[in-house]
Coordinates of C-alpha atoms and ligand atoms in Angstrom, one line a residue:
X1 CA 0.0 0.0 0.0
X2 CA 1.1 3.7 -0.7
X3 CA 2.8 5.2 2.2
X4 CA 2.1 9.0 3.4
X5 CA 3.8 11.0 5.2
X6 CA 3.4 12.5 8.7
X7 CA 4.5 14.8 10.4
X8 CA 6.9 14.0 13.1
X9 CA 6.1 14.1 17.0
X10 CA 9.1 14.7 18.3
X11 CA 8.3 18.4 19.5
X12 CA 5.2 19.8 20.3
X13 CA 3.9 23.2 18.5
X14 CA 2.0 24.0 21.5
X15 CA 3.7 26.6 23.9
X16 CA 0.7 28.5 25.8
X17 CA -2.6 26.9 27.6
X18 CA -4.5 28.9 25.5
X19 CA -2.9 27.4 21.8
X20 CA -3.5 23.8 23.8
X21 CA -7.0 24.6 24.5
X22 CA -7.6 25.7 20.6
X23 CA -5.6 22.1 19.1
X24 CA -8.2 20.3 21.6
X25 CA -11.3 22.2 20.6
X26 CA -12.1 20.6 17.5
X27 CA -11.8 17.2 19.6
X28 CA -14.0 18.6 22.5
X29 CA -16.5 19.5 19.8
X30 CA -16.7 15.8 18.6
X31 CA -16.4 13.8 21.8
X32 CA -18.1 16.5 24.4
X33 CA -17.8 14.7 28.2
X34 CA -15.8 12.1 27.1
X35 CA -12.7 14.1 26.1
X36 CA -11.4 14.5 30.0
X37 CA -8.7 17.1 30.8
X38 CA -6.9 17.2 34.2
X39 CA -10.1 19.9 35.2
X40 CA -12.5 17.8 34.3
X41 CA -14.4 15.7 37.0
X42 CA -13.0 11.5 36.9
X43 CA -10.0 12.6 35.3
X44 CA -7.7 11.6 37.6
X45 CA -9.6 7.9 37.5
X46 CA -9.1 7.4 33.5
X47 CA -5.6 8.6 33.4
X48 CA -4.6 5.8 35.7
X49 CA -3.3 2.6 35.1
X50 CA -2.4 -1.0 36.8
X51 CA 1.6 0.2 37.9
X52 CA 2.1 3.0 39.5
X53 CA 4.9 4.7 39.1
X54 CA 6.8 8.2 38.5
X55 CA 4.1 10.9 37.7
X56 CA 2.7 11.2 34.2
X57 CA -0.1 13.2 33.4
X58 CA -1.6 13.3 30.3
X59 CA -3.1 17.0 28.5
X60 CA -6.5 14.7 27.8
X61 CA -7.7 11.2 27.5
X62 CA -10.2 11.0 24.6
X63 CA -13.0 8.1 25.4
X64 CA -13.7 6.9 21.6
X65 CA -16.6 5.1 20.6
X66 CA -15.8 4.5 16.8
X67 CA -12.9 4.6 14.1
X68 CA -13.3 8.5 13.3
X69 CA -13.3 9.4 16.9
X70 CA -10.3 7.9 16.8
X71 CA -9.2 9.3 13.7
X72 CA -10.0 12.8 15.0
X73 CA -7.5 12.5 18.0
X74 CA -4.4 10.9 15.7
X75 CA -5.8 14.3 13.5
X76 CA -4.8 16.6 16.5
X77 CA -1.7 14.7 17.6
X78 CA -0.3 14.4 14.1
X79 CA -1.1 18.2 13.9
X80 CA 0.3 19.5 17.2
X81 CA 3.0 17.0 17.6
X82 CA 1.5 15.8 21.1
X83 CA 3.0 12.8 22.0
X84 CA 0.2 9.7 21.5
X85 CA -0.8 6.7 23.8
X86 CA -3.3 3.8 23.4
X87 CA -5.2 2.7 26.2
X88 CA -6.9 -0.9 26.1
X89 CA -7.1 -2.6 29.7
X90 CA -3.8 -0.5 31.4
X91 CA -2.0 -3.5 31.7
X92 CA 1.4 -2.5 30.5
X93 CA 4.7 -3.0 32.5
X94 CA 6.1 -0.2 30.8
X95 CA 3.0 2.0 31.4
X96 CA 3.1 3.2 28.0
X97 CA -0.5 3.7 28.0
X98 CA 0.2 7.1 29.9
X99 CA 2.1 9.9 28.3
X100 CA 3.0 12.7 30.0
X101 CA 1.9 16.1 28.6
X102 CA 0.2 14.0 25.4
X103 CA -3.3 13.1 24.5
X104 CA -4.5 9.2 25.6
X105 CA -6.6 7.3 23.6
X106 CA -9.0 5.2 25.7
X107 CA -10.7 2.4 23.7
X108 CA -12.4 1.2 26.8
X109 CA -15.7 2.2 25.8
X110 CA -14.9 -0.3 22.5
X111 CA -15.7 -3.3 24.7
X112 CA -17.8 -5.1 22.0
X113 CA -17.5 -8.6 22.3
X114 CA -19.3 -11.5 19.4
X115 CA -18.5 -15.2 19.3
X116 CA -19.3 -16.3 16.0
X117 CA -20.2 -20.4 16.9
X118 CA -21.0 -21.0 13.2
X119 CA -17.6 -19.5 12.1
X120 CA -15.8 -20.7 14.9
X121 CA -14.7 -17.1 15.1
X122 CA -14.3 -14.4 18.0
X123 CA -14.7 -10.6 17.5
X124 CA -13.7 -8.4 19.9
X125 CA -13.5 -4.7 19.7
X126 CA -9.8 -2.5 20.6
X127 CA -10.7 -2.5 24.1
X128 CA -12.4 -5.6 25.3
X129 CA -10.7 -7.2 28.5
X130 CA -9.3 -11.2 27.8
X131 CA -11.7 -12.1 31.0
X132 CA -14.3 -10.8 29.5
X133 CA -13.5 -12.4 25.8
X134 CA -12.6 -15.6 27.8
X135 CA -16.5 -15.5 29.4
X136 CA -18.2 -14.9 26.6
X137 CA -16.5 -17.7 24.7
X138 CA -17.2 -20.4 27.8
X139 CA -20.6 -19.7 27.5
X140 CA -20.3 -21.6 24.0
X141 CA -17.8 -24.2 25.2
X142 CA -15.5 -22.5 22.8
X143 CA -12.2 -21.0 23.6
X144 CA -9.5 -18.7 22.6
X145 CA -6.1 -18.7 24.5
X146 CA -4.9 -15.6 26.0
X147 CA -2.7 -15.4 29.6
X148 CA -3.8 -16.1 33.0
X149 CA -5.4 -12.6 33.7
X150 CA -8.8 -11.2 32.5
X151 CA -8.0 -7.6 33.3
X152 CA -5.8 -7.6 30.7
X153 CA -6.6 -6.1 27.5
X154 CA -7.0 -8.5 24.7
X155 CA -5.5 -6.3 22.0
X156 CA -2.7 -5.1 24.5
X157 CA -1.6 -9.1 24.9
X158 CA -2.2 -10.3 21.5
X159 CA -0.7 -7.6 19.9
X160 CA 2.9 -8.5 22.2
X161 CA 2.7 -12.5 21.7
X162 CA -0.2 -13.8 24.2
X163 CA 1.3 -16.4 26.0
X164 CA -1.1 -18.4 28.8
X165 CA -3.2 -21.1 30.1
X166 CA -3.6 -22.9 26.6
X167 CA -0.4 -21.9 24.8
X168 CA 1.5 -25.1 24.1
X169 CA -1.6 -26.6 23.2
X170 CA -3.4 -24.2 20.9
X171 CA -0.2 -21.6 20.5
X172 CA 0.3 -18.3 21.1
X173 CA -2.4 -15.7 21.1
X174 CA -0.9 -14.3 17.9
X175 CA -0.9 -17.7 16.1
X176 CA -4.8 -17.5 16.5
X177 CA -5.2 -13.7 15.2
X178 CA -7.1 -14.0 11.7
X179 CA -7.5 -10.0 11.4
X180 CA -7.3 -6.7 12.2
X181 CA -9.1 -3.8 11.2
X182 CA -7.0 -1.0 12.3
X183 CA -7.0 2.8 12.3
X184 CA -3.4 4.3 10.7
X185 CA -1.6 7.3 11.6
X186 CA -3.3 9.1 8.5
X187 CA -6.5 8.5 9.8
X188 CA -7.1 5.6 7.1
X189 CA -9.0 2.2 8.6
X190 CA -7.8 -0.9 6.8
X191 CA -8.2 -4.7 7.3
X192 CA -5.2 -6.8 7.8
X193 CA -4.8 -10.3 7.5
X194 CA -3.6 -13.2 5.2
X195 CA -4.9 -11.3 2.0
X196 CA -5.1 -7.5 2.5
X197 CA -2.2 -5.9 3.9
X198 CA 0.0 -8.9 4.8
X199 CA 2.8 -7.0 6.0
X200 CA 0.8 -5.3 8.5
X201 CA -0.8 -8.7 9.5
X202 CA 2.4 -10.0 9.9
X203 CA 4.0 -6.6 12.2
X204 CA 0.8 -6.4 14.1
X205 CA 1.6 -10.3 15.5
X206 CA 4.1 -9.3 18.2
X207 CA 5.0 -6.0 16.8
X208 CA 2.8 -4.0 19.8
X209 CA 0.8 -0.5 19.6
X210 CA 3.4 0.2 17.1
X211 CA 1.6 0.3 13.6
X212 CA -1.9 1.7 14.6
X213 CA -5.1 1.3 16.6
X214 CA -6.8 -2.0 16.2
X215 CA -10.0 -1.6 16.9
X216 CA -11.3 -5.5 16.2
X217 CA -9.3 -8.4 16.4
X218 CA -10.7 -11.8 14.5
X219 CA -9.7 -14.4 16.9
X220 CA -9.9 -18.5 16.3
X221 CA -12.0 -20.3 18.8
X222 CA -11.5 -23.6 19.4
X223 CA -14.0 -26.0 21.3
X224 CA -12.7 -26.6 24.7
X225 CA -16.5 -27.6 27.3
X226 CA -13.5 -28.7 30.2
X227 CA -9.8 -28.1 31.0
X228 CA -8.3 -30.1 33.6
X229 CA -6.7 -27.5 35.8
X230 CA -5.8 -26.0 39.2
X231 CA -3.1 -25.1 41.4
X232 CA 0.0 -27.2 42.9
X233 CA 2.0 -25.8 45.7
X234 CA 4.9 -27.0 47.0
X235 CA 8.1 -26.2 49.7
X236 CA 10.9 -24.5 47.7
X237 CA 13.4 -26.8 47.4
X238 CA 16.0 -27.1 44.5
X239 CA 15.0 -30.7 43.8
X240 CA 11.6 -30.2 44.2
X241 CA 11.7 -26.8 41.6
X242 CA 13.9 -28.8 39.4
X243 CA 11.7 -31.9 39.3
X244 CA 8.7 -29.7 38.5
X245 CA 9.9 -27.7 35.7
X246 CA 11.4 -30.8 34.6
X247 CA 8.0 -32.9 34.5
X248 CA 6.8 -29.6 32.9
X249 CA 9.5 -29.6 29.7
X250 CA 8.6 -33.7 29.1
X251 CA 5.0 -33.4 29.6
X252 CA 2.6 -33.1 26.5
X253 CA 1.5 -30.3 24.2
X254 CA -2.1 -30.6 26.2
X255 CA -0.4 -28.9 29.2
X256 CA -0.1 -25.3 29.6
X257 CA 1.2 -23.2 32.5
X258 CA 3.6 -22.1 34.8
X259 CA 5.5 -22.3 37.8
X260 CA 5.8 -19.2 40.1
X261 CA 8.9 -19.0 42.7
X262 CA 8.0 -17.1 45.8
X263 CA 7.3 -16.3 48.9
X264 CA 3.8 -17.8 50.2
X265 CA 1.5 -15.2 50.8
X266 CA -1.4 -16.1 53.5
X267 CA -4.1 -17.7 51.3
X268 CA -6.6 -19.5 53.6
X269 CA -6.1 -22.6 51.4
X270 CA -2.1 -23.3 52.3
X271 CA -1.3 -24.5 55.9
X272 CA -0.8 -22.1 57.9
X273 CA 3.4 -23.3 58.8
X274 CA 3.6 -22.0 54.6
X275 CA 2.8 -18.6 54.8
X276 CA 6.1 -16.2 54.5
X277 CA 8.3 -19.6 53.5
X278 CA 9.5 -19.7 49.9
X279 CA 6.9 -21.9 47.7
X280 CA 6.8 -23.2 44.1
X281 CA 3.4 -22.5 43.0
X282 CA 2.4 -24.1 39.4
X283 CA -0.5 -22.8 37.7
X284 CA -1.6 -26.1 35.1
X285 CA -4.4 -26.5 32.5
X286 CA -4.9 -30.1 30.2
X287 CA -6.9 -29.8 27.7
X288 CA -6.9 -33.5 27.2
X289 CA -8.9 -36.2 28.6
X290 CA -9.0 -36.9 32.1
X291 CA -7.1 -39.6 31.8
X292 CA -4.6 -38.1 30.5
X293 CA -4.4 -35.6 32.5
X294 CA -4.0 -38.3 35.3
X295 CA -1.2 -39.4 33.6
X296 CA 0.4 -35.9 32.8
X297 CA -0.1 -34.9 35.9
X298 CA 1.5 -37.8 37.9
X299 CA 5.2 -36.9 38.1
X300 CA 3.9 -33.2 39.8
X301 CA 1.7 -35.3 42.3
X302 CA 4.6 -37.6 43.0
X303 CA 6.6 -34.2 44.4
X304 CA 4.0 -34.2 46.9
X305 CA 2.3 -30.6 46.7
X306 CA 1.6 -28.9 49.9
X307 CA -1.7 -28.0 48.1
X308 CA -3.3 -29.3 44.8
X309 CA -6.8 -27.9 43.5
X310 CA -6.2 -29.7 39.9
X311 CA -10.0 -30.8 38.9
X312 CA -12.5 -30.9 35.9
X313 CA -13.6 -27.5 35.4
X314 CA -15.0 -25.2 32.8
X315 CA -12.1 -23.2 30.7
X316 CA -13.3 -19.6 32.4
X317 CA -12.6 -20.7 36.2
X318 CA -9.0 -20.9 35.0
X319 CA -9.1 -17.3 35.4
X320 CA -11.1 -17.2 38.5
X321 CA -8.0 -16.2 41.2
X322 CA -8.5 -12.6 39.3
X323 CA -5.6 -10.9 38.6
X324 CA -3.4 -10.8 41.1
X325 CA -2.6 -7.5 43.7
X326 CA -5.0 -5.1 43.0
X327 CA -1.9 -2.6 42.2
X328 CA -1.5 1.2 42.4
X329 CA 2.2 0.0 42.8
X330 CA 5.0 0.4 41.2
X331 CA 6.7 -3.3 39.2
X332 CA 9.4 -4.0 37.2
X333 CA 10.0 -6.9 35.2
X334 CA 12.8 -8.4 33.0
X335 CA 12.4 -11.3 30.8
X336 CA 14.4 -14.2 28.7
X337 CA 14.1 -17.6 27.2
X338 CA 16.2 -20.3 28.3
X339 CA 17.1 -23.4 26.8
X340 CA 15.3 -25.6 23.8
X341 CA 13.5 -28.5 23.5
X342 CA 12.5 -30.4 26.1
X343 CA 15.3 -29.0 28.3
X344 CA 14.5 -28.1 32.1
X345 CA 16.7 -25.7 34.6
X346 CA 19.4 -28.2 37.1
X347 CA 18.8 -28.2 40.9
X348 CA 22.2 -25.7 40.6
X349 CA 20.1 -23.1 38.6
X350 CA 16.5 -23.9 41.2
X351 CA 18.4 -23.3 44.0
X352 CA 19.8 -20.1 42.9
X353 CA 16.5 -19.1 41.7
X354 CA 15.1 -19.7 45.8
X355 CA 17.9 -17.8 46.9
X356 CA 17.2 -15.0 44.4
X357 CA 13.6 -14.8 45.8
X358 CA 14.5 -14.9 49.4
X359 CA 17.0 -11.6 48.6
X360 CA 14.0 -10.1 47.5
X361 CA 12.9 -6.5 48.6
X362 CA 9.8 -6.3 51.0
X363 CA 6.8 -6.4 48.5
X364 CA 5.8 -8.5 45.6
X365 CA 8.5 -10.9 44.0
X366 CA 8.8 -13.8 42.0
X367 CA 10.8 -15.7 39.2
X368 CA 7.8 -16.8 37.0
X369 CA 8.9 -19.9 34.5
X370 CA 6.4 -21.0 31.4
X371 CA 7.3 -23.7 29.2
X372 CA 7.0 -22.7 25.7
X373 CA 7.6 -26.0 23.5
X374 CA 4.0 -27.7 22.1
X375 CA 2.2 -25.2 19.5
X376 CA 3.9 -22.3 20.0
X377 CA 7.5 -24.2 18.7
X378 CA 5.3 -25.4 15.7
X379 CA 5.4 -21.9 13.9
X380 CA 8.2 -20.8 12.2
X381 CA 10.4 -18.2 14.0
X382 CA 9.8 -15.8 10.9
X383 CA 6.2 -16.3 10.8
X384 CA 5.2 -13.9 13.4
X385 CA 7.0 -10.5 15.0
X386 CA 7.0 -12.6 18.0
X387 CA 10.1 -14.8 16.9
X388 CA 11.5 -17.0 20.1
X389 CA 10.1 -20.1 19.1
X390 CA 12.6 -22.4 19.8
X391 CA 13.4 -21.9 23.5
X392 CA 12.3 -24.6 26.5
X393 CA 11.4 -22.2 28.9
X394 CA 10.3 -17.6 29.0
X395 CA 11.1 -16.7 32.7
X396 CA 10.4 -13.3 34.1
X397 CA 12.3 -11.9 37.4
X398 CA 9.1 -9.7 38.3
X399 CA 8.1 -7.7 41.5
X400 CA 6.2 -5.1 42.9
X401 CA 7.7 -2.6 45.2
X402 CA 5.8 -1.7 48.3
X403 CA 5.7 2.1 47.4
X404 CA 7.8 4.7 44.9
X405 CA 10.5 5.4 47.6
X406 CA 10.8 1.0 47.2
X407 CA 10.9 0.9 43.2
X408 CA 14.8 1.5 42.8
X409 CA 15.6 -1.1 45.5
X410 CA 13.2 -3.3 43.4
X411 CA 14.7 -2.3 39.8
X412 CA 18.5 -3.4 41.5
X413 CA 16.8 -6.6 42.4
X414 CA 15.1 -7.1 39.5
X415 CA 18.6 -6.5 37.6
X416 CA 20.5 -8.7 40.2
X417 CA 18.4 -11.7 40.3
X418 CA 18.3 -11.5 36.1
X419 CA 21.7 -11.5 36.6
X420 CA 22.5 -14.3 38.5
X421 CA 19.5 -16.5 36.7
X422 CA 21.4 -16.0 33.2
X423 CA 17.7 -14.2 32.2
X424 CA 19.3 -11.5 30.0
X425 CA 18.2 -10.3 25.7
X426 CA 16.0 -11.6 23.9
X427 CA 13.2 -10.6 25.6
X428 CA 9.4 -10.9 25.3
X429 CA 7.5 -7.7 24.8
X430 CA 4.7 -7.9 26.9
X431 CA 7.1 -8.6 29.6
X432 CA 9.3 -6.2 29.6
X433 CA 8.6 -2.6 32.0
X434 CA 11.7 -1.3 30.5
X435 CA 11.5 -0.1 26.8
X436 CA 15.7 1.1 25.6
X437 CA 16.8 0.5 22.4
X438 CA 18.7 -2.8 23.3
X439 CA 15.6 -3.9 25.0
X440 CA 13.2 -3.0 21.7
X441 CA 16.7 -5.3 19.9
X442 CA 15.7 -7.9 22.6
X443 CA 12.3 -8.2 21.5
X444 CA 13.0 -8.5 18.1
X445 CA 15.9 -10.2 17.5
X446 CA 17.6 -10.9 14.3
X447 CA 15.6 -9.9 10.9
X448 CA 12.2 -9.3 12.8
X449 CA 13.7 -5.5 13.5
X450 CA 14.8 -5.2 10.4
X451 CA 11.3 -5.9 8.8
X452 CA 9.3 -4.4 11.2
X453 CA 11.0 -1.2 10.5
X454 CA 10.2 -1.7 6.9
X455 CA 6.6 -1.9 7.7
X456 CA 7.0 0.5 10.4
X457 CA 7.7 3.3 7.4
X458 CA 4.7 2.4 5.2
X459 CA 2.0 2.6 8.0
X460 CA 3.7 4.2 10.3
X461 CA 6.8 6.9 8.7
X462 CA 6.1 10.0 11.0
X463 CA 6.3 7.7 14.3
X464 CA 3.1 8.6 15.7
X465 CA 2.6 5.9 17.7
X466 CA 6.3 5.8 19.7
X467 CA 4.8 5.2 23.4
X468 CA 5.4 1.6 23.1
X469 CA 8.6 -1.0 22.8
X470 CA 9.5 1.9 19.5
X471 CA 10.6 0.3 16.4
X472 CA 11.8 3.3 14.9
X473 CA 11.0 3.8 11.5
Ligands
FAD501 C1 -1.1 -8.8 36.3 C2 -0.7 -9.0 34.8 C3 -0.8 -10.3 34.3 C4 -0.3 -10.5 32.9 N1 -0.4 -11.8 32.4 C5 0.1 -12.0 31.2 C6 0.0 -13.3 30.6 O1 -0.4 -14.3 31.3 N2 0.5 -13.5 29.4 C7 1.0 -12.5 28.6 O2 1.4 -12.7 27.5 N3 1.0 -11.2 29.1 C8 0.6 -11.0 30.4 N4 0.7 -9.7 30.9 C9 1.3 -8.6 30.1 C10 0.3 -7.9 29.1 O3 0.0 -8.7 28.0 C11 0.8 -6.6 28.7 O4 1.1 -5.8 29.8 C12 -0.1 -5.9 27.7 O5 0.6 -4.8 27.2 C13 -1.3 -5.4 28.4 O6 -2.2 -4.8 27.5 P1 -3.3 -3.8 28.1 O7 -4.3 -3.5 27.0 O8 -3.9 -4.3 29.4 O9 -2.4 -2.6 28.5 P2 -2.5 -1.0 28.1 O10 -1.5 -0.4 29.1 O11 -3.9 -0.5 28.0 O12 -1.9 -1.0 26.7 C14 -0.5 -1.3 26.5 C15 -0.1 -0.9 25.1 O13 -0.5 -1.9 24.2 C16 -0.8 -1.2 23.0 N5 -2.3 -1.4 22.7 C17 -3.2 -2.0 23.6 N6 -4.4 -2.1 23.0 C18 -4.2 -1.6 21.7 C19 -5.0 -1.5 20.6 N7 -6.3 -1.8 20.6 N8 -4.5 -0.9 19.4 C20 -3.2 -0.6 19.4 N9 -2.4 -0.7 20.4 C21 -2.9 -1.2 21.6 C22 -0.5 0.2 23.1 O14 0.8 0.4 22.7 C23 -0.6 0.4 24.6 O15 0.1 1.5 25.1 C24 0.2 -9.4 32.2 C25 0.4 -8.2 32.8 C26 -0.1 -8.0 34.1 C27 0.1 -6.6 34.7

């Protein structure tokens, strides 16, 4: 497709209140109440989102309803040179949703939601929530696999990789996008997928908020009535972590999941001697029959969990422990792959992984290990943007600090423990709360940069949307 040129947002052309109030006005005009600025009453609620984190406050956050609301605020930014973000379900580890001094676009009032059973397709809108997605699906005994929480948006994760509770047996979120309809810099909506705009199809697949706004996302359902599923918990100990992640790497494509290092927090359901001690906490789903899940599940039960809630259930109660801390707090995050095939981490590499966790600052901390293997290892690396298809195991050093004065006593940690874990480049996007260039290298590693920055200058040459992992153009 022909490529147009925008103008670039690196500096603003807005120097007074009174020129910011005249670039908004033709938005105000168009979107009336739902256009917030930091005087408007709920402001302060929709320029929020999951992290905390250093202050950044957004001139407006524009509520869209439809593709030429949208259009009109990429109109102003492109105009005025106020930086842009895209807001789905404000689950970003980066926070990128949130620009300081720049206009937001909130798709949250796109929550549209339709599961097509005769299609066996799923079509949500820009700024429907997984959970929501997940539910809607159930109700038909169909699925689509996402992650493990339903605050999440669905764009926001598919767009990154979308790796979860059904992953090794279905693939990655991204291997089940069909299309995209998507609103360009230039204010043009087009379709992408295996026909129209291939390029884009192929960016939008792991190449983030960086090409436009996708306002529906054509997702493959697949029938799924029952998952067997649940949580294991264990005592951390090196053999037992080991012997987990190893029963993990050998066990079938039908299981999905992963295995959580940390410090027990007091759920009613461990005993009580648990709570404050270092566990190894496995969230599983089988999409198999119960019999084999019996048999998949075997080595794990013979490690003797603490705690083991593994039962026939319907997909959607996967997602029923919610989404974690209700947050507010600031996180980091850092993210690799280890190893290939069926390989699993040594008792040398679990035991420093335990250690890590117990240096951990007061807060929130884990090392968080999912086996990739199974469907997602069954699509070539240059298929998708997302292109680590060949490693064993994506583990995350992760945390949450207990306040802002706790973050850079998290961030060292989070560095350290990476460190010491050998979890260093390449990286997975949606993982990743720190966005430099080497990290954006990380993410795309080898040719994928390369070609995203190719498609990068037809849809996208002025770099309007640069609040995200920026592939520059
Ligand atoms: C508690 C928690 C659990 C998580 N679990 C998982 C998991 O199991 N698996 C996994 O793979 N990831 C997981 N994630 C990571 C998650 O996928 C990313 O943080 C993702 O960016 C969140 O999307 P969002 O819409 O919620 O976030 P937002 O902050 O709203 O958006 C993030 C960015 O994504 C882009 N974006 C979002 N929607 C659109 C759109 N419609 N059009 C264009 N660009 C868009 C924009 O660049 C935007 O700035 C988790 C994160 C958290 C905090």
């Amino acid at each position: 497709m022909a490529t147009q040129e925008t103008p670039g947002t690196t500096g603003t052309t807005i120097t007074s209140p009174e020129a910011l109030d005249d670039a908004l006005a033709p938005l105000a005009a168009v979107l009336g109440d739902r256009l917030l600025t930091p005087s408007s009453a709920g402001f302060a609620d929709a320029a929020e989102v999951y992290l905390g984190g250093p202050e950044r406050t957004p001139v407006a956050v524009a509520r869209v309803r439809n593709t030429d609301e949208i259009a009109a605020v990429l109109d102003v930014a492109r105009r005025t040179g106020l930086p842009l973000g895209v807001r789905a379900g404000g689950h970003n580890l980066a926070r990128h949703a949130l620009v300081d001094g720049g206009i937001v676009v909130d798709l949250r009032l796109m929550d549209g939601i339709e599961i097509d059973t005769e299609a066996g397709v799923g079509r949500a809108q820009g700024g429907a929530l997984a959970g929501a997605y997940v539910a809607a699906a159930g109700e038909h005994g169909l699925a689509t696999g996402f992650g493990d929480t339903g605050g999440v948006g669905l764009a926001g994760i598919a767009l990154g990789g979308g790796i979860g509770y059904l992953s090794r047996a279905h693939g990655l979120t991204v291997d089940n996008v069909l299309g995209a309809e998507v609103v360009l810099a230039d204010g043009r909506v087009v379709r992408a997928d295996a026909d129209e705009n291939p390029d884009l199809y192929w960016a939008l697949r792991g190449g983030g908020g960086n090409f436009g706004v996708v306002t529906r996302l054509d997702l493959r359902l697949r029938e799924l009535p029952v998952v067997t599923g649940g949580m294991f918990v264990w005592p951390a100990d090196p053999g037992v972590l080991a012997g987990v992640l190893a029963a993990f790497a050998q066990a079938p494509a039908e299981l999905s999941g992963m295995v959580n290092v940390m410090v027990a927090p007091p759920l009613p359901m461990l005993p009580a001697e648990a709570h404050g001690k270092p566990v190894v906490m496995a969230l599983a789903c089988f999409t198999g029959s119960a019999d084999q899940a019996e048999a998949a599940y075997a080595p794990l039960r013979a490690l003797g969990p603490l705690h083991d809630s593994i039962a026939e259930i319907a997909y959607p109660e996967m997602f029923a422990g919610g989404g974690g801390p209700e947050s507010g707090l600031p996180g980091d995050a850092r993210t690799g792959f280890l190893g290939a095939g069926a390989w699993a981490p040594d008792e040398a590499w679990a035991a420093a992984a335990i250690k890590a966790v117990l240096a951990a600052p007061r807060g929130v901390a884990a090392v968080n290990l999912r086996p990739m293997g199974g469907a997602i290892g069954d699509v070539d690396a240059a298929d998708t943007a997302f292109a680590h298809r060949d490693a064993a195991w994506m583990v995350t050093v992760q945390g949450l600090a207990q306040d802002l004065d706790g973050a850079s006593a998290l961030g060292e940690w989070v560095s350290a423990a990476s460190a010491s874990l050998g979890v260093a480049g390449p990286g997975y996007v949606n993982f990743m709360a720190r966005a430099t260039e080497q990290d954006v290298r990380d993410a795309y590693p080898g040719a994928t940069l390369d070609r995203l920055r190719e498609v990068k200058r037809t849809y996208d040459p002025g770099n309007l949307f640069a609040s995200n992992h920026n592939v520059k153009p």
